[in-house]
mmCIF file of C-alpha atoms and ligand atoms in Angstrom:
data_model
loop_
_atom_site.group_PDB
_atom_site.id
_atom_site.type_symbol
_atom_site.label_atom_id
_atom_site.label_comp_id
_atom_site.label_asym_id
_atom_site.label_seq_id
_atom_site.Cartn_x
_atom_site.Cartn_y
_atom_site.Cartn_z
ATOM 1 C CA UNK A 1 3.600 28.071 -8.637
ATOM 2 C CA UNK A 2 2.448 28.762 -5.004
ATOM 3 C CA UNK A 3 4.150 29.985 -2.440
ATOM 4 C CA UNK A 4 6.421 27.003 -1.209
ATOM 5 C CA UNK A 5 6.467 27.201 2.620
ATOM 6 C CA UNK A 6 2.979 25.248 3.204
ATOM 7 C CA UNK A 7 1.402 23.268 5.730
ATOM 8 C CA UNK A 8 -1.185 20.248 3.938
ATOM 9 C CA UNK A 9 -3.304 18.202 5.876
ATOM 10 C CA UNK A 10 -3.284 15.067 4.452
ATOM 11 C CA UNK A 11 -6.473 12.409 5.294
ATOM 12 C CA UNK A 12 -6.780 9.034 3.733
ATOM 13 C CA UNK A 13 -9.919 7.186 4.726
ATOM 14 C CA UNK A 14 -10.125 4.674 2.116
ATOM 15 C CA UNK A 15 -10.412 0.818 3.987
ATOM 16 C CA UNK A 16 -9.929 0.307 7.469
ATOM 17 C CA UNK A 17 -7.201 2.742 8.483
ATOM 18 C CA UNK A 18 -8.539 6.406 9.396
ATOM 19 C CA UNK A 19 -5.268 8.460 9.167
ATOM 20 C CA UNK A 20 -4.278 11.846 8.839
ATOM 21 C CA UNK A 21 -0.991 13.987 8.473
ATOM 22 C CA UNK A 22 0.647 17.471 8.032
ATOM 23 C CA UNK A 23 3.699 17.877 5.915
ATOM 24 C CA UNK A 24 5.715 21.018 5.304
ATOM 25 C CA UNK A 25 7.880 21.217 2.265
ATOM 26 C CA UNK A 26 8.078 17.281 1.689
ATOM 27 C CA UNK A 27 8.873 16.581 5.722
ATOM 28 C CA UNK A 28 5.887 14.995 7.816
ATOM 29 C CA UNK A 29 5.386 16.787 11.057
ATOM 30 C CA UNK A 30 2.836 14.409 12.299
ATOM 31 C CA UNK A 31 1.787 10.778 10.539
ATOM 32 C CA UNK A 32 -1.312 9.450 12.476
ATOM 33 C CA UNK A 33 -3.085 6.192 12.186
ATOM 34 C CA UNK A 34 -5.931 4.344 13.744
ATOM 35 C CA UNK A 35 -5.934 1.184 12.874
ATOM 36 C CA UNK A 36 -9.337 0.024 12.987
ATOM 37 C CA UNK A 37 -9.151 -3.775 15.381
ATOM 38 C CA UNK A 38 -12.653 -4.842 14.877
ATOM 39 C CA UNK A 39 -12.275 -6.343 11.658
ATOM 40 C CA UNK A 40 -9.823 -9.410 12.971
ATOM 41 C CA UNK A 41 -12.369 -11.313 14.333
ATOM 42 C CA UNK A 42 -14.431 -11.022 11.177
ATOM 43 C CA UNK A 43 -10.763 -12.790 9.063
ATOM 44 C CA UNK A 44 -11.543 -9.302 6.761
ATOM 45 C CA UNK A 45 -12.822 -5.790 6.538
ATOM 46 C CA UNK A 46 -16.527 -5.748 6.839
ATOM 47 C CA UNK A 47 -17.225 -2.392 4.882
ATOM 48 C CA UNK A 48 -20.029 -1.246 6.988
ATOM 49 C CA UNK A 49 -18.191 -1.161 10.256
ATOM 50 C CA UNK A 50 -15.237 0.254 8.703
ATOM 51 C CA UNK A 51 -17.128 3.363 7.844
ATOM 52 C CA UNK A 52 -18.870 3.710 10.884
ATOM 53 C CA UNK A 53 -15.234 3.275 12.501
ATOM 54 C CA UNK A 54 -14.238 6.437 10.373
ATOM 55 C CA UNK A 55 -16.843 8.289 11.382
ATOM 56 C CA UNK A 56 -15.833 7.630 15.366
ATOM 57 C CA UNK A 57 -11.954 7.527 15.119
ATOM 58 C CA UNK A 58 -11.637 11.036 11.916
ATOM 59 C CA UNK A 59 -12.284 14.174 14.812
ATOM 60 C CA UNK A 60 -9.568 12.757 17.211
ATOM 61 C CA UNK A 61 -7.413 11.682 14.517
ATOM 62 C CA UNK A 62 -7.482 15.150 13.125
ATOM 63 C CA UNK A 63 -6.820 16.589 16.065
ATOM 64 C CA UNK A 64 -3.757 14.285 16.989
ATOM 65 C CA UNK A 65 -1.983 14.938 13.862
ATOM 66 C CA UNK A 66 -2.590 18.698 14.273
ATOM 67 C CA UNK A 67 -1.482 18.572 17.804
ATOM 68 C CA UNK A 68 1.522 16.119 17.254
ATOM 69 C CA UNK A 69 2.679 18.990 13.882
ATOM 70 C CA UNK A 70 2.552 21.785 16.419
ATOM 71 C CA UNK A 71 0.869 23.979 14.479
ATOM 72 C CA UNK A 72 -2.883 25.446 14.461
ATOM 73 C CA UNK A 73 -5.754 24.563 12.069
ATOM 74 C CA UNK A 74 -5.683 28.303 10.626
ATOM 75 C CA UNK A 75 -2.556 27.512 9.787
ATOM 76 C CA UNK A 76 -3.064 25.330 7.139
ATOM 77 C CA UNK A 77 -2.924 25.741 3.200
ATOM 78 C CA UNK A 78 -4.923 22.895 1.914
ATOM 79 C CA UNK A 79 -6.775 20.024 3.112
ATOM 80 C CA UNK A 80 -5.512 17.094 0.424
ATOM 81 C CA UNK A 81 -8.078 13.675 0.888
ATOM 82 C CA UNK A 82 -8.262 10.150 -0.803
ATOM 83 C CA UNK A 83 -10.952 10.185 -3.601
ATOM 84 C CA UNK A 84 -10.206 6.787 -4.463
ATOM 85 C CA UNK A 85 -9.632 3.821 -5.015
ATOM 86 C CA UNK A 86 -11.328 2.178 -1.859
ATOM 87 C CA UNK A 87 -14.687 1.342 -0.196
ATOM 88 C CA UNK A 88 -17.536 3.754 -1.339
ATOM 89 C CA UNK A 89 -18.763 4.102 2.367
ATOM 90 C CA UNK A 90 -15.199 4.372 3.686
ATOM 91 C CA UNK A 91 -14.510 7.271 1.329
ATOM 92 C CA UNK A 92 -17.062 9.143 1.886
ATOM 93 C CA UNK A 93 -16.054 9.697 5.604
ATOM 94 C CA UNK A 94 -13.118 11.465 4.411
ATOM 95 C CA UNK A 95 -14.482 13.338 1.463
ATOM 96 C CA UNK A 96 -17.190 14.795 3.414
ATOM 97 C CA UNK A 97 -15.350 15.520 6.081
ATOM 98 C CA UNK A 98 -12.369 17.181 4.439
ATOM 99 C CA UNK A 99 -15.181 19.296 2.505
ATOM 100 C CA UNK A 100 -16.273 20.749 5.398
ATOM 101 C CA UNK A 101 -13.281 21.279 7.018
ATOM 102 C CA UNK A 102 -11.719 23.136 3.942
ATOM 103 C CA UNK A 103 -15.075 24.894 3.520
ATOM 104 C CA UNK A 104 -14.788 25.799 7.450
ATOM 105 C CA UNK A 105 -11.325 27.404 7.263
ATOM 106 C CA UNK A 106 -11.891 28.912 3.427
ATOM 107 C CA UNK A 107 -8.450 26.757 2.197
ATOM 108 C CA UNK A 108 -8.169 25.011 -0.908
ATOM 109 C CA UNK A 109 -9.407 20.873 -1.330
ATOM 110 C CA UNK A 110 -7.419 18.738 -3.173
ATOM 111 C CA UNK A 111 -8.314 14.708 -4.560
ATOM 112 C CA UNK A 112 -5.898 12.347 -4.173
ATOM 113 C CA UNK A 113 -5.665 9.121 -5.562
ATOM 114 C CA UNK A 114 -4.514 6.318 -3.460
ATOM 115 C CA UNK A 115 -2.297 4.376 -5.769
ATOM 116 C CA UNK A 116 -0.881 7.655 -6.571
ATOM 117 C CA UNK A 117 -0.150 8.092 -2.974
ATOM 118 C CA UNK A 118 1.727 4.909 -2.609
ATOM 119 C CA UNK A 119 3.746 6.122 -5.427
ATOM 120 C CA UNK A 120 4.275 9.341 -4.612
ATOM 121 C CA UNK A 121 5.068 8.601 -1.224
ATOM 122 C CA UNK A 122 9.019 8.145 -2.348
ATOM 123 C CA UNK A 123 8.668 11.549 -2.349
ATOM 124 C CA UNK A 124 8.597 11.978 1.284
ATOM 125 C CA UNK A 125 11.987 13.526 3.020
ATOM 126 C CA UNK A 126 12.798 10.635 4.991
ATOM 127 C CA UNK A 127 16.612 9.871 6.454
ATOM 128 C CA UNK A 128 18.586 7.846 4.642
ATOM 129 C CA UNK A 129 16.022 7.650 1.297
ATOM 130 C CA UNK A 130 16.573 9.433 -1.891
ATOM 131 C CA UNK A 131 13.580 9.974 -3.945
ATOM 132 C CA UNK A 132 13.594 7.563 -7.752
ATOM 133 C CA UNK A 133 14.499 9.605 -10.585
ATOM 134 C CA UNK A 134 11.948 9.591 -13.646
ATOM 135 C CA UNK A 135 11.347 7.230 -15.246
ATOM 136 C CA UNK A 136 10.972 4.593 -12.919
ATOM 137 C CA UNK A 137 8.893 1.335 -12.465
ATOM 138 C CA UNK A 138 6.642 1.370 -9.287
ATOM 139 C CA UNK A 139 5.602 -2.166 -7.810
ATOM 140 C CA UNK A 140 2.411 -1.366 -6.054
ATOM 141 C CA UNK A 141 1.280 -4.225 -3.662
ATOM 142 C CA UNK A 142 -1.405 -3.722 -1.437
ATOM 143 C CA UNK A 143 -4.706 -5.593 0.257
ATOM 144 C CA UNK A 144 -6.241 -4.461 -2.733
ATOM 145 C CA UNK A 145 -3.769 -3.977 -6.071
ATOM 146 C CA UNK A 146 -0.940 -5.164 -7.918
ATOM 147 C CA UNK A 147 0.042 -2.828 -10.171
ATOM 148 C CA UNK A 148 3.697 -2.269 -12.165
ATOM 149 C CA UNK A 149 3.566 1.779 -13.057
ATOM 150 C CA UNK A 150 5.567 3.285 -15.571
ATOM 151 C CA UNK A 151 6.188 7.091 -13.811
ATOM 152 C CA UNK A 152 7.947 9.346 -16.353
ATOM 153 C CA UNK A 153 6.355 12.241 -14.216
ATOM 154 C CA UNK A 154 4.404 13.395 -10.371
ATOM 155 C CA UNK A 155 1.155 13.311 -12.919
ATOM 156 C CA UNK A 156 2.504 11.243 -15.406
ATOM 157 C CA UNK A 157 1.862 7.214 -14.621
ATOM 158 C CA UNK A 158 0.598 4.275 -16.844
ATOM 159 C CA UNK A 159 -0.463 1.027 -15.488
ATOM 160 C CA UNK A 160 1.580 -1.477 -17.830
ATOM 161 C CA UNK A 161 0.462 -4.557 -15.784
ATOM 162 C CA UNK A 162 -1.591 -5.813 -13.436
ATOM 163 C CA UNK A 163 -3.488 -8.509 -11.259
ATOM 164 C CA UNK A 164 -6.206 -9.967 -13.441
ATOM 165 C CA UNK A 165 -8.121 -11.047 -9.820
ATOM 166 C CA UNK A 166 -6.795 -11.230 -6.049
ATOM 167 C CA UNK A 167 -4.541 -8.984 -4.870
ATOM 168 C CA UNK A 168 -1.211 -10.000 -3.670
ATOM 169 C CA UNK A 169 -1.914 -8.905 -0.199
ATOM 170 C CA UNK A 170 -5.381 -10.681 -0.778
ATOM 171 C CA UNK A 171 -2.983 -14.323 -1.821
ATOM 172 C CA UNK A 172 -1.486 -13.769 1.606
ATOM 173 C CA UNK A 173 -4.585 -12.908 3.721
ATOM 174 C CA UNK A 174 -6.007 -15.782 2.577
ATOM 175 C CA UNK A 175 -3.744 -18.313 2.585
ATOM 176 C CA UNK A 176 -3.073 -17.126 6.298
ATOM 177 C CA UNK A 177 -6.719 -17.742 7.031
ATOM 178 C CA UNK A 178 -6.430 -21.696 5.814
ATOM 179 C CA UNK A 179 -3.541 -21.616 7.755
ATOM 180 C CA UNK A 180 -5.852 -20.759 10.694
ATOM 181 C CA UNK A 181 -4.019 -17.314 11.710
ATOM 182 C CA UNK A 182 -5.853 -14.415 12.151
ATOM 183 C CA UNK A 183 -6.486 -11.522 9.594
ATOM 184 C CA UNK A 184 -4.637 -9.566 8.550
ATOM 185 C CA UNK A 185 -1.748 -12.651 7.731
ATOM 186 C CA UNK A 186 0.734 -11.186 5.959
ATOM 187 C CA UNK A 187 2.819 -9.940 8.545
ATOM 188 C CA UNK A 188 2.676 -13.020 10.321
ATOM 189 C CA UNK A 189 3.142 -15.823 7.094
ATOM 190 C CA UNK A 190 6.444 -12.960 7.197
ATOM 191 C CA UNK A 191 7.172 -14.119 10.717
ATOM 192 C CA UNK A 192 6.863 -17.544 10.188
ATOM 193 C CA UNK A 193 8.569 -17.807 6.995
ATOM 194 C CA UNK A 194 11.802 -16.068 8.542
ATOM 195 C CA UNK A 195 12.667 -19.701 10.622
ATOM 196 C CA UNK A 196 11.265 -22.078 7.266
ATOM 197 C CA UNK A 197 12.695 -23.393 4.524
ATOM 198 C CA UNK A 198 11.648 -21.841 1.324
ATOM 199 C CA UNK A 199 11.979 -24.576 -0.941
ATOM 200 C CA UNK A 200 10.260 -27.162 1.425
ATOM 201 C CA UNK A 201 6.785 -27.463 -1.017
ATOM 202 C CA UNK A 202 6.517 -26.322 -4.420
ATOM 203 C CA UNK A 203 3.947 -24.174 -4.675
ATOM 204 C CA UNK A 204 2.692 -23.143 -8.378
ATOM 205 C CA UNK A 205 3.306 -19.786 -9.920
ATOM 206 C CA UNK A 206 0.050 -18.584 -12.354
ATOM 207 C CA UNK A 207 0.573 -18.331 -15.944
ATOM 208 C CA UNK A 208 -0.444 -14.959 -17.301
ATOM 209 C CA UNK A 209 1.088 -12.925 -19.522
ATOM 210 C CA UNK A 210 4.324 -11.434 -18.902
ATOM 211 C CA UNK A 211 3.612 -8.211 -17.387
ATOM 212 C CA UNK A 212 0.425 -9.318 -15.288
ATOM 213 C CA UNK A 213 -0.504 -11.663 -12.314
ATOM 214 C CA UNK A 214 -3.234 -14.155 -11.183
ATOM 215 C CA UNK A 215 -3.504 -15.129 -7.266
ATOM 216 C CA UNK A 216 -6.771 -16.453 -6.950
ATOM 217 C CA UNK A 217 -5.485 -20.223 -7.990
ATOM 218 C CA UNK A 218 -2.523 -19.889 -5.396
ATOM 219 C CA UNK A 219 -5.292 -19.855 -2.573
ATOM 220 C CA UNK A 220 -6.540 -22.831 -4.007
ATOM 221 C CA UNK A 221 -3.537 -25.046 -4.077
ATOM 222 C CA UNK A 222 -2.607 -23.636 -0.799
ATOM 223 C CA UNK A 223 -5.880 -24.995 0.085
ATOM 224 C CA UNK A 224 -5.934 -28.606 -1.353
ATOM 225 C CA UNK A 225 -2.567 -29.169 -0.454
ATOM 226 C CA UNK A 226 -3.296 -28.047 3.298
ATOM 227 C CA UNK A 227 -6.740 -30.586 3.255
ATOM 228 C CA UNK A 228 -4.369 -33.279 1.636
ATOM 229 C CA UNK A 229 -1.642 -33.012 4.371
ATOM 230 C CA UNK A 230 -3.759 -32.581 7.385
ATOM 231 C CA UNK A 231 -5.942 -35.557 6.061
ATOM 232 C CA UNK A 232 -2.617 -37.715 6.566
ATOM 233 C CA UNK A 233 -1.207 -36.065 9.803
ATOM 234 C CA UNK A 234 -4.159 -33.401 11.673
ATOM 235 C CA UNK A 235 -1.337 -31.676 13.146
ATOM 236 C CA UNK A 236 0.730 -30.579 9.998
ATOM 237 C CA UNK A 237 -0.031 -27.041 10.131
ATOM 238 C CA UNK A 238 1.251 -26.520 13.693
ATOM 239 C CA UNK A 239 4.543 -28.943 13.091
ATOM 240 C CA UNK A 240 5.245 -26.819 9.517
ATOM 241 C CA UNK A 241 3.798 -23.510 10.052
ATOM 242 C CA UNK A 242 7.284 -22.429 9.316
ATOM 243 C CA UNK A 243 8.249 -24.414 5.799
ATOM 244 C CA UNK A 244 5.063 -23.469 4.754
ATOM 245 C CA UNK A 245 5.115 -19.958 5.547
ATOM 246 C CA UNK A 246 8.416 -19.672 3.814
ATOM 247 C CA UNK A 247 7.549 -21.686 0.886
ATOM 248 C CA UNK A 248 4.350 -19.748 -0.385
ATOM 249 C CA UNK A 249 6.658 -16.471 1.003
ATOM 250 C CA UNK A 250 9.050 -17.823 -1.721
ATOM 251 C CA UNK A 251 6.749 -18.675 -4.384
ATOM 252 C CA UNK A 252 5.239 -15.050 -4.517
ATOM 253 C CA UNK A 253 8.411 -13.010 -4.116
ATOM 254 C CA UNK A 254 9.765 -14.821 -6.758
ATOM 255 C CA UNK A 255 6.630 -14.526 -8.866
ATOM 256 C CA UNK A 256 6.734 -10.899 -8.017
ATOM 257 C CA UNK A 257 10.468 -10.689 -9.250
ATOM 258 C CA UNK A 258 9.946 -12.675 -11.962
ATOM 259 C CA UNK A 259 7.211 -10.054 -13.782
ATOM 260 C CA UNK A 260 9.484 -6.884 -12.712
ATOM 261 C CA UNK A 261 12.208 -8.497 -14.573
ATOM 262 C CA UNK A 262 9.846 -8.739 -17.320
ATOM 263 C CA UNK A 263 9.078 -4.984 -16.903
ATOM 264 C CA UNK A 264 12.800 -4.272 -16.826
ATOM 265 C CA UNK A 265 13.616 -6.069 -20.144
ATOM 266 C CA UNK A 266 10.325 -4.277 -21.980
ATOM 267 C CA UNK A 267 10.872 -0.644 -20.596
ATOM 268 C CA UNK A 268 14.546 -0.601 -20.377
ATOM 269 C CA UNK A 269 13.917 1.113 -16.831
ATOM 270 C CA UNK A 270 16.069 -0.574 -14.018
ATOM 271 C CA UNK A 271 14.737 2.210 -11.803
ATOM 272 C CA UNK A 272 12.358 0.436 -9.432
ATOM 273 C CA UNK A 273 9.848 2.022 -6.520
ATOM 274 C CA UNK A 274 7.802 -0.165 -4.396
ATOM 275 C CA UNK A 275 4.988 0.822 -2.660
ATOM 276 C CA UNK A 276 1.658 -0.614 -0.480
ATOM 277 C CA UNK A 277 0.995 -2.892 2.269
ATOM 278 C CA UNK A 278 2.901 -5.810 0.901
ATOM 279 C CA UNK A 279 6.194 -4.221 0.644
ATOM 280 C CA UNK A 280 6.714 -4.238 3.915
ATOM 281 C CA UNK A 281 7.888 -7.977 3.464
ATOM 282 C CA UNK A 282 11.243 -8.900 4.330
ATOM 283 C CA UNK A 283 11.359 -11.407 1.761
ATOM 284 C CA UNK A 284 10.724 -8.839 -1.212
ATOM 285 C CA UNK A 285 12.813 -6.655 -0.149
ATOM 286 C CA UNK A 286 15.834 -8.560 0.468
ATOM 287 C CA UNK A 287 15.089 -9.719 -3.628
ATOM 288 C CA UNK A 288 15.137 -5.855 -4.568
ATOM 289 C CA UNK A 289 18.036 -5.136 -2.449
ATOM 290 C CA UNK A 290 19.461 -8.203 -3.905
ATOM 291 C CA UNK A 291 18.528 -7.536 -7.681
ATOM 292 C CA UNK A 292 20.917 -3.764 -7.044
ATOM 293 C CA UNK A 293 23.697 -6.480 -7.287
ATOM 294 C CA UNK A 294 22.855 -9.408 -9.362
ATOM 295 C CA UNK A 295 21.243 -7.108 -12.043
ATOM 296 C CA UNK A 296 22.245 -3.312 -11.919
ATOM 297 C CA UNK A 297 19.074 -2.209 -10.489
ATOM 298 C CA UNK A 298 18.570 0.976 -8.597
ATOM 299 C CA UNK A 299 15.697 0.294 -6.299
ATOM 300 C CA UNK A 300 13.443 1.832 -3.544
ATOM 301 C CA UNK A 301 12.111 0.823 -0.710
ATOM 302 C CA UNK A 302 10.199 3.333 1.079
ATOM 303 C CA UNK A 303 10.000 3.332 5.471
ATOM 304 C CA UNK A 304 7.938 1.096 7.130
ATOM 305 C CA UNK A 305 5.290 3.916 8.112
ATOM 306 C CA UNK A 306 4.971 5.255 4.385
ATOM 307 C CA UNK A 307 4.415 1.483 2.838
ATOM 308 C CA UNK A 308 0.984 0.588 4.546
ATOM 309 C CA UNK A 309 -2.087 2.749 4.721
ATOM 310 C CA UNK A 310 -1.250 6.361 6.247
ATOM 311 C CA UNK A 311 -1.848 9.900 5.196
ATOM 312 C CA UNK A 312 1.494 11.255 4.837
ATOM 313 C CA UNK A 313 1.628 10.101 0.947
ATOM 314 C CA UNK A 314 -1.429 11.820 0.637
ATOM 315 C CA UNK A 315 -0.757 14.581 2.063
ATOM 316 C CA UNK A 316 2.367 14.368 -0.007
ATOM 317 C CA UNK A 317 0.631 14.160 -3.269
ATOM 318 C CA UNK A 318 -1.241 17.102 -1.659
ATOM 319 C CA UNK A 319 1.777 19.380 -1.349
ATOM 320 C CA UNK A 320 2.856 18.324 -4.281
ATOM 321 C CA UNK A 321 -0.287 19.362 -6.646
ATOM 322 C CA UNK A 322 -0.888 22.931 -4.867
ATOM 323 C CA UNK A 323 2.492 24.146 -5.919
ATOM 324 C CA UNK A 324 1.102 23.593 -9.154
ATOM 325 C CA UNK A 325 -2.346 24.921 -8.500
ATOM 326 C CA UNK A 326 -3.757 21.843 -8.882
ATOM 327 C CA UNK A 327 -7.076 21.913 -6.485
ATOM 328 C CA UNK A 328 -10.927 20.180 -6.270
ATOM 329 C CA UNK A 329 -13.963 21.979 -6.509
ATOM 330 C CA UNK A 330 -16.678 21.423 -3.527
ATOM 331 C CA UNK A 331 -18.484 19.498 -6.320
ATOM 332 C CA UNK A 332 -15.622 16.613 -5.957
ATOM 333 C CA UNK A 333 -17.028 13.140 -5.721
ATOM 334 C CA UNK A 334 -15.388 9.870 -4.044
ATOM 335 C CA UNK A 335 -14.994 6.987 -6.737
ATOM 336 C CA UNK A 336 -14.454 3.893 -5.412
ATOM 337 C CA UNK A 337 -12.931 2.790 -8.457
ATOM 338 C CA UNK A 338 -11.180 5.373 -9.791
ATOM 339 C CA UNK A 339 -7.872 4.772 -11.998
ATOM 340 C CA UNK A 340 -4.727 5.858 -11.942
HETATM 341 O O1 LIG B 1 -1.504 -0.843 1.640
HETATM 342 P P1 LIG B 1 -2.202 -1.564 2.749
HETATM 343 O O2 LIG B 1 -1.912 -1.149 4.170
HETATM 344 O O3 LIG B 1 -3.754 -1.495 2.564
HETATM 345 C C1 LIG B 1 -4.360 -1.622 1.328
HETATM 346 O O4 LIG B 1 -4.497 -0.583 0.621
HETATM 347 O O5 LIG B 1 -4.707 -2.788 1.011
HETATM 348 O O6 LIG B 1 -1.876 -3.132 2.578
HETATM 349 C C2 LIG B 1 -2.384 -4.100 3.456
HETATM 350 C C3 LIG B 1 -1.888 -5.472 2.996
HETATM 351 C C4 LIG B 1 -2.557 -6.634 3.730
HETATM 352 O O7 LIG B 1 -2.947 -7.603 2.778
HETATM 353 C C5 LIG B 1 -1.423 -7.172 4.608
HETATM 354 O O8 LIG B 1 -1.523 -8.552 4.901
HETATM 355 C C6 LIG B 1 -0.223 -6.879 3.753
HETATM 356 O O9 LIG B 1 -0.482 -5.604 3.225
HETATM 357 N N1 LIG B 1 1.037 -6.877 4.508
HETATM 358 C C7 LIG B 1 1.996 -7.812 4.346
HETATM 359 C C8 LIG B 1 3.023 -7.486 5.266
HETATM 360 N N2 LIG B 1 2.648 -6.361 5.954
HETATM 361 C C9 LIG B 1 1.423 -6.000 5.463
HETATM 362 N N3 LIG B 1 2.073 -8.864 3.521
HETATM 363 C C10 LIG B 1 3.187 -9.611 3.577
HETATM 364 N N4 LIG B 1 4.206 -9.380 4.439
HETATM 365 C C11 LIG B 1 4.179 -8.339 5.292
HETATM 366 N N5 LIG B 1 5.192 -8.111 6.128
HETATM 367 ZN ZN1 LIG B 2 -3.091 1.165 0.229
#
């Protein structure tokens, strides 16, 4: 065990937010993001300019978070990075940078892994939040995975179901973009579906098996039925942005709900963590605050700021492995797939 008053820098760089953090003892001092803006007009992140963002936005970043933590570069530990998952050229903004830096100021490096991250990130001292006990079930919903993780430890996780092709955050990117609203959607199908009625169109939920999910044929029917309807009536998005917005809302909570339950009745866990872009929707987690009720379940929802991209979770996972030693080498490589 290390000494256990540290100071981690934390840097995720792995899509199109260039963060970085400083936590002491599990509380974040400093949680900054740039949120890279060129991408909107594109209706996606174009990988390219999202590395050459990183490059521009990672020095001031830096130097925010140290500024905002109070506290000088030579006073830090450990430099903790994302390794993965994410865009290759993305990545490697971070990892080389965080190299150097930890190189520069002869502290240890430590990998993180992303979906980790979002995981660990209930780990965070935040008011009002109590960290899950083991084991618990993590939701992880994100632009880029839908995962349910078994956690029985910090290092201890197995993926026990998954999206066999879009994301979740992916079904409601693009379904915002036939919808003509601008990338990314989520947030805003969120808005809309707040004043709609959720059971206005049916919208098909996938058949997988029980523990996994399929989006890609949502997009579709959101699709046809959207050329159907404004075939009959060109102004049908505008006049039912709302019922529509809370109708697919509706479909994919529910869908969401409907595989933890089946996680629930295989693990015998009713512990349940979520984590990612995607749970910052108001619709899923009013049906986890709900299911603490209607089914017994102790669940998590983690703060706003610690749900999408930032670097506090990593620099949380970062605290977390160098009280237990747990550091990179120099020879460290980014994997832009890399598994829990
Ligand atoms: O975790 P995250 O910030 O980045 C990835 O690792 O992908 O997640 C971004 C995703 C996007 O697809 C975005 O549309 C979605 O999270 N998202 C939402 C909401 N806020 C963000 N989706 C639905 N409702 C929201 N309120
Ligand atoms: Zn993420």
């Amino acid at each position: 065990m290390n000494e256990t008053n540290c100071y981690i820098l934390g840097i995720e760089s792995s899509c199109d937010d260039t963060a970085a953090a400083v936590i002491n003892n599990g509380l974040v001092l400093s949680n900054v993001v740039a949120t890279q803006e060129i991408h909107t007009q594109y209706g996606g992140v174009v990988p390219e300019l999202a590395s050459r963002a990183h490059q521009q936005n990672i020095v001031p970043v830096v130097h925010q978070a140290l500024r905002q933590a109070n506290i000088d570069k030579k006073q830090l530990h450990a430099i903790a990075f994302t390794s993965g998952p994410g865009l290759m050229g993305s990545l490697l903004v971070g990892t080389s940078f965080s190299k150097s830096l930890s190189l520069g100021l002869g502290i240890p490096l430590i990998d993180v892994n992303h979906m980790q991250a979002h995981i660990l990130a209930h780990f965070i001292k935040a008011e009002g939040q109590t960290p899950p006990n083991f084991p618990f079930l993590a939701l992880t919903i994100s632009g880029g995975h839908t995962q349910i993780v078994k956690v029985t430890h910090y290092f201890e996780m197995e993926v026990i179901g998954q999206s066999i092709d879009d994301a979740v955050g992916e079904a409601f990117d693009k379904s915002a973009k036939i919808l003509g609203l601008p990338y990314p959607g989520g947030p805003l199908i969120d808005k809309y579906a707040q004043q709609g009625n959720p059971k206005a169109y049916p919208f098909p939920k996938p058949k997988v098996s029980p523990l996994d999910f399929s989006f890609s044929g949502l997009k579709t029917s959101v699709l046809y039925f959207i050329e159907r309807e404004t075939a009959k009536n060109p102004d049908f998005i505008s006049e039912n942005i709302e019922d529509v917005c809370a109708s697919l809302q509706y479909t994919i909570v529910s869908y969401l709900m409907d595989k933890l339950k089946n996680a629930v009745k295989k693990t015998g866990i009713k512990e349940i963590a979520i984590g990612g872009g995607v749970s910052a929707n108001s619709g899923i987690r009013k049906a986890l605050k709900d299911a603490e009720s209607t089914y017994g379940w102790k669940t998590h929802i983690p703060k706003f700021e610690y749900c999408t991209d930032n670097a506090a979770m990593i620099a949380m996972v970062g605290e977390l492995k160098y009280k237990q030693g747990i550091f990179a080498d120099t020879n460290v490589v980014a994997s832009a797939r890399l598994k829990l």
